[in-house]
Short mmCIF file of C-alpha atoms in Angstrom, two decimals:
data_model
loop_
_atom_site.label_atom_id
_atom_site.label_comp_id
_atom_site.label_asym_id
_atom_site.label_seq_id
_atom_site.Cartn_x
_atom_site.Cartn_y
_atom_site.Cartn_z
CA MET A 1 -0.87 6.63 -37.29
CA ASN A 2 2.29 7.22 -38.23
CA GLN A 3 2.66 11.14 -39.73
CA LYS A 4 4.19 9.11 -43.30
CA LYS A 5 0.86 6.89 -43.60
CA VAL A 6 -1.26 10.23 -42.55
CA TYR A 7 0.64 11.82 -45.47
CA GLN A 8 -0.43 9.44 -47.52
CA TRP A 9 -3.87 9.24 -47.04
CA LEU A 10 -4.27 12.90 -47.16
CA GLY A 11 -2.76 12.85 -50.42
CA TRP A 12 -5.82 10.28 -51.64
CA SER A 13 -8.03 12.57 -50.10
CA PRO A 14 -9.59 13.94 -53.39
CA LEU A 15 -10.24 10.55 -55.10
CA LEU A 16 -12.07 9.06 -51.47
CA PHE A 17 -13.99 12.23 -51.56
CA SER A 18 -15.20 11.55 -54.74
CA LEU A 19 -15.72 7.82 -54.36
CA LEU A 20 -17.40 8.80 -51.01
CA CYS A 21 -20.08 11.11 -52.92
CA PHE A 22 -20.49 8.97 -56.38
CA CYS A 23 -22.06 6.15 -53.63
CA ILE A 24 -24.48 8.72 -52.45
CA TYR A 25 -25.67 8.53 -56.64
CA PRO A 26 -27.25 5.39 -56.48
CA ILE A 27 -28.46 5.54 -53.08
CA HIS A 28 -29.80 8.86 -52.65
CA TRP A 29 -30.11 10.42 -56.13
CA TYR A 30 -32.39 13.38 -54.02
CA PHE A 31 -29.60 14.31 -52.33
CA PHE A 32 -26.86 14.42 -55.05
CA PHE A 33 -28.59 16.10 -57.25
CA GLU A 34 -30.26 18.77 -55.62
CA ILE A 35 -28.21 19.48 -52.61
CA LEU A 36 -24.78 18.17 -53.83
CA THR A 37 -24.03 18.70 -57.08
CA PRO A 38 -25.91 21.44 -58.26
CA GLU A 39 -25.08 25.24 -58.60
CA ASP A 40 -24.47 26.87 -55.30
CA GLY A 41 -24.49 23.16 -54.07
CA ILE A 42 -22.38 21.71 -51.21
CA ILE A 43 -19.57 20.75 -54.07
CA GLU A 44 -19.71 24.11 -56.08
CA TYR A 45 -19.30 26.05 -52.31
CA LEU A 46 -16.14 23.50 -50.97
CA THR A 47 -14.44 24.00 -54.17
CA ALA A 48 -14.85 27.98 -53.47
CA ILE A 49 -13.52 27.19 -50.03
CA PHE A 50 -10.94 25.84 -50.11
CA ALA A 51 -9.25 27.65 -52.85
CA PHE A 52 -9.65 30.66 -50.86
CA ALA A 53 -8.16 28.93 -47.98
CA ALA A 54 -5.48 27.95 -50.58
CA GLY A 55 -4.83 31.35 -51.56
CA PHE A 56 -5.17 32.93 -48.43
CA ILE A 57 -2.70 30.61 -47.03
CA SER A 58 -0.28 31.93 -49.93
CA ILE A 59 -0.63 35.58 -49.09
CA GLY A 60 0.31 35.29 -46.07
CA LEU A 61 3.51 33.17 -46.68
CA GLY A 62 3.91 35.20 -49.13
CA PHE A 63 4.14 38.61 -46.60
CA TYR A 64 6.56 36.46 -44.92
CA TYR A 65 8.75 35.75 -46.92
CA PHE A 66 8.24 39.82 -48.32
CA LYS A 67 9.82 40.83 -44.98
CA ARG A 68 12.44 38.61 -44.64
CA LYS A 69 13.26 40.20 -48.23
CA GLU A 70 13.17 36.91 -50.16
CA MET A 71 11.71 38.39 -52.96
CA VAL A 72 11.52 35.27 -55.18
CA THR A 73 9.93 33.21 -53.06
CA ALA A 74 7.47 36.22 -52.24
CA PHE A 75 6.46 36.88 -55.74
CA ILE A 76 5.69 32.56 -56.49
CA LEU A 77 3.29 32.82 -53.56
CA PHE A 78 1.21 36.25 -54.46
CA CYS A 79 1.17 34.72 -58.09
CA TYR A 80 -0.10 31.37 -56.55
CA ALA A 81 -2.30 33.03 -54.46
CA ALA A 82 -4.00 34.99 -56.87
CA GLY A 83 -4.68 31.62 -59.14
CA CYS A 84 -6.39 30.12 -56.51
CA ILE A 85 -8.63 33.47 -55.70
CA PHE A 86 -9.48 33.03 -58.87
CA LEU A 87 -10.34 29.72 -59.17
CA ALA A 88 -12.38 30.30 -55.90
CA GLY A 89 -14.21 33.03 -57.55
CA GLU A 90 -15.09 31.87 -60.76
CA GLU A 91 -16.36 28.78 -58.82
CA ILE A 92 -19.08 30.81 -57.56
CA SER A 93 -19.31 33.60 -59.79
CA TRP A 94 -17.78 36.13 -58.03
CA GLY A 95 -20.81 36.08 -55.30
CA GLN A 96 -23.63 36.86 -58.40
CA ARG A 97 -26.36 34.81 -56.50
CA ILE A 98 -24.96 35.43 -52.95
CA PHE A 99 -25.71 39.36 -53.41
CA ASP A 100 -28.29 38.93 -55.92
CA ILE A 101 -26.05 39.83 -58.80
CA LYS A 102 -27.89 40.46 -62.61
CA VAL A 103 -24.85 39.74 -65.28
CA GLU A 104 -26.53 42.89 -67.01
CA ASP A 105 -25.97 45.68 -64.31
CA VAL A 106 -22.39 44.57 -64.56
CA SER A 107 -21.42 44.20 -68.20
CA ALA A 108 -23.75 44.38 -70.97
CA TRP A 109 -20.64 42.26 -73.51
CA LEU A 110 -20.42 39.80 -70.38
CA ALA A 111 -23.85 39.20 -70.53
CA GLU A 112 -24.37 38.47 -74.55
CA LYS A 113 -21.05 36.51 -74.43
CA ASN A 114 -21.44 34.39 -71.41
CA ARG A 115 -23.15 31.47 -72.28
CA GLN A 116 -24.60 30.36 -68.49
CA GLU A 117 -25.37 34.33 -67.94
CA GLU A 118 -22.70 34.27 -65.03
CA LEU A 119 -20.68 36.62 -63.88
CA ASN A 120 -17.60 34.89 -64.83
CA LEU A 121 -14.92 34.19 -67.49
CA HIS A 122 -14.48 30.48 -68.08
CA ASN A 123 -17.90 30.12 -69.56
CA ILE A 124 -17.49 32.45 -72.64
CA ALA A 125 -16.00 30.87 -75.33
CA GLY A 126 -12.57 31.33 -75.84
CA PHE A 127 -11.79 31.48 -72.38
CA ALA A 128 -12.99 28.18 -71.42
CA GLN A 129 -9.71 26.55 -71.89
CA ILE A 130 -8.48 28.41 -68.86
CA ARG A 131 -9.20 24.99 -67.81
CA LEU A 132 -6.00 23.79 -69.90
CA LEU A 133 -3.94 25.72 -67.86
CA ALA A 134 -5.09 23.45 -64.33
CA ASP A 135 -4.16 20.61 -66.76
CA ALA A 136 -0.80 21.73 -67.32
CA PHE A 137 -0.20 22.73 -64.35
CA CYS A 138 -0.66 19.47 -62.68
CA LEU A 139 0.37 17.18 -65.77
CA ILE A 140 3.74 18.84 -65.40
CA TRP A 141 4.14 20.32 -62.15
CA GLY A 142 1.83 17.83 -60.49
CA ILE A 143 2.69 14.44 -62.11
CA THR A 144 5.95 15.00 -64.61
CA ILE A 145 8.15 16.34 -62.07
CA PRO A 146 8.16 14.73 -58.82
CA TRP A 147 7.83 11.78 -60.80
CA ARG A 148 10.87 12.60 -62.96
CA TYR A 149 13.18 14.07 -59.71
CA GLN A 150 14.06 14.49 -56.86
CA VAL A 151 13.69 17.50 -55.24
CA ASP A 152 17.54 18.16 -54.22
CA THR A 153 18.80 17.28 -58.27
CA PHE A 154 15.73 19.48 -60.11
CA PRO A 155 17.86 21.57 -62.33
CA ILE A 156 15.80 24.78 -61.66
CA ARG A 157 17.14 25.70 -57.86
CA TRP A 158 14.87 28.70 -56.94
CA LEU A 159 12.11 26.52 -57.45
CA ARG A 160 12.94 23.50 -55.55
CA PRO A 161 11.00 25.19 -52.42
CA PHE A 162 7.76 24.75 -54.15
CA PHE A 163 8.78 20.82 -55.51
CA ILE A 164 5.66 18.72 -55.24
CA PRO A 165 5.80 16.23 -52.50
CA SER A 166 5.72 12.35 -53.40
CA TRP A 167 2.83 12.02 -51.00
CA LEU A 168 0.46 14.34 -52.79
CA ILE A 169 1.00 13.38 -56.35
CA PRO A 170 -2.32 10.48 -56.23
CA GLY A 171 -4.07 14.33 -55.95
CA PHE A 172 -3.01 15.52 -59.31
CA VAL A 173 -2.97 12.36 -60.97
CA THR A 174 -7.19 12.16 -59.63
CA THR A 175 -7.67 15.87 -61.01
CA ILE A 176 -6.10 15.09 -64.69
CA PHE A 177 -8.15 11.40 -64.51
CA ILE A 178 -11.62 12.22 -63.07
CA THR A 179 -13.48 13.44 -65.99
CA TRP A 180 -12.27 10.24 -68.02
CA PRO A 181 -14.92 8.17 -67.62
CA GLN A 182 -17.25 10.32 -69.42
CA LYS A 183 -14.96 11.44 -72.27
CA ILE A 184 -14.70 7.94 -72.79
CA SER A 185 -18.49 7.70 -72.87
CA GLU A 186 -18.94 10.17 -74.96
CA ALA A 187 -15.98 9.42 -77.73
CA ILE A 188 -17.08 5.13 -77.74
CA PHE A 189 -20.17 4.48 -76.41
CA ASP A 190 -22.00 7.75 -77.71
CA GLU A 191 -22.98 9.28 -74.06
CA ILE A 192 -23.29 7.11 -71.14
CA GLN A 193 -26.25 8.56 -68.62
CA TRP A 194 -25.04 7.52 -65.80
CA VAL A 195 -21.39 8.33 -66.32
CA CYS A 196 -22.61 12.43 -67.27
CA GLU A 197 -25.05 12.41 -64.63
CA LEU A 198 -22.23 12.28 -62.23
CA ARG A 199 -20.79 15.97 -63.46
CA LEU A 200 -17.26 14.70 -63.14
CA GLY A 201 -16.66 18.19 -63.75
CA GLU A 202 -17.88 19.44 -60.68
CA PHE A 203 -15.59 17.26 -58.33
CA LYS A 204 -12.60 17.55 -61.01
CA GLU A 205 -12.63 21.42 -59.85
CA LEU A 206 -13.32 20.04 -56.11
CA CYS A 207 -10.38 17.59 -56.39
CA PHE A 208 -7.66 20.98 -57.89
CA SER A 209 -9.24 23.12 -55.09
CA LEU A 210 -8.39 20.46 -52.78
CA VAL A 211 -4.56 19.44 -54.03
CA CYS A 212 -4.11 23.48 -54.15
CA LEU A 213 -5.04 23.39 -50.79
CA LEU A 214 -2.99 20.40 -48.93
CA PHE A 215 0.25 21.85 -51.33
CA SER A 216 -0.66 25.53 -49.47
CA LEU A 217 -0.78 23.40 -46.38
CA HIS A 218 2.41 21.43 -47.05
CA LEU A 219 4.50 25.05 -48.28
CA LEU A 220 3.17 26.39 -44.26
CA ARG A 221 4.91 23.73 -42.75
CA SER A 222 7.93 24.13 -44.98
CA ARG A 223 8.26 27.53 -43.25
CA LYS A 224 9.18 26.17 -40.19
CA SER A 225 12.47 26.24 -42.11
CA THR A 226 15.28 28.73 -42.24
CA SER A 227 14.71 29.38 -45.66
CA LEU A 228 12.56 27.93 -48.94
CA ILE A 229 15.55 29.20 -51.00
CA GLU A 230 18.51 27.66 -49.38
#
């Protein structure tokens, strides 16, 4: 298998992995609900692992370019790493259940405001829309710009090193649209039970973290060039 086909398969991996998991639903519902998709299930921990890995790779790259005095590149990588680590921490509620932490012991305000009594921000009213930032990133930077431009024609020169490769676009498309069946069923059909049971929101987060990891690995591979910013 040549390199181009490998990248194509990697780009489609978020969708393919999700479809594989969905196939388990009618075959072994207990595994799907009790092991794969519940709180602290396989999907949740994979999401955190992928996001943590993306963050730590980006931190390493940030220090690499910092030492080379490429400050703009390093700063963007550190910001990207912070976002990935924040995603991972939020996904596992910053280790709340791992370390048996009670929310009220950390913050009475958080215990009152968090609707799931978890040690995170995305379940607080007002912060819940933070997911829109991920959607905006996918739609603008992951789909629209790579579709509209080539890397050498993109007008913002200092962002060219972070241009999304074409093979990764399917992963961003999957992240955006994977929850649409549930939204359509809620809007038109007053919720279709089996669609809602698939927990598509969890798979959306998984796809996003996997895309972030693949992008970080792409940046790591690009480090072989003399400089990310020519």
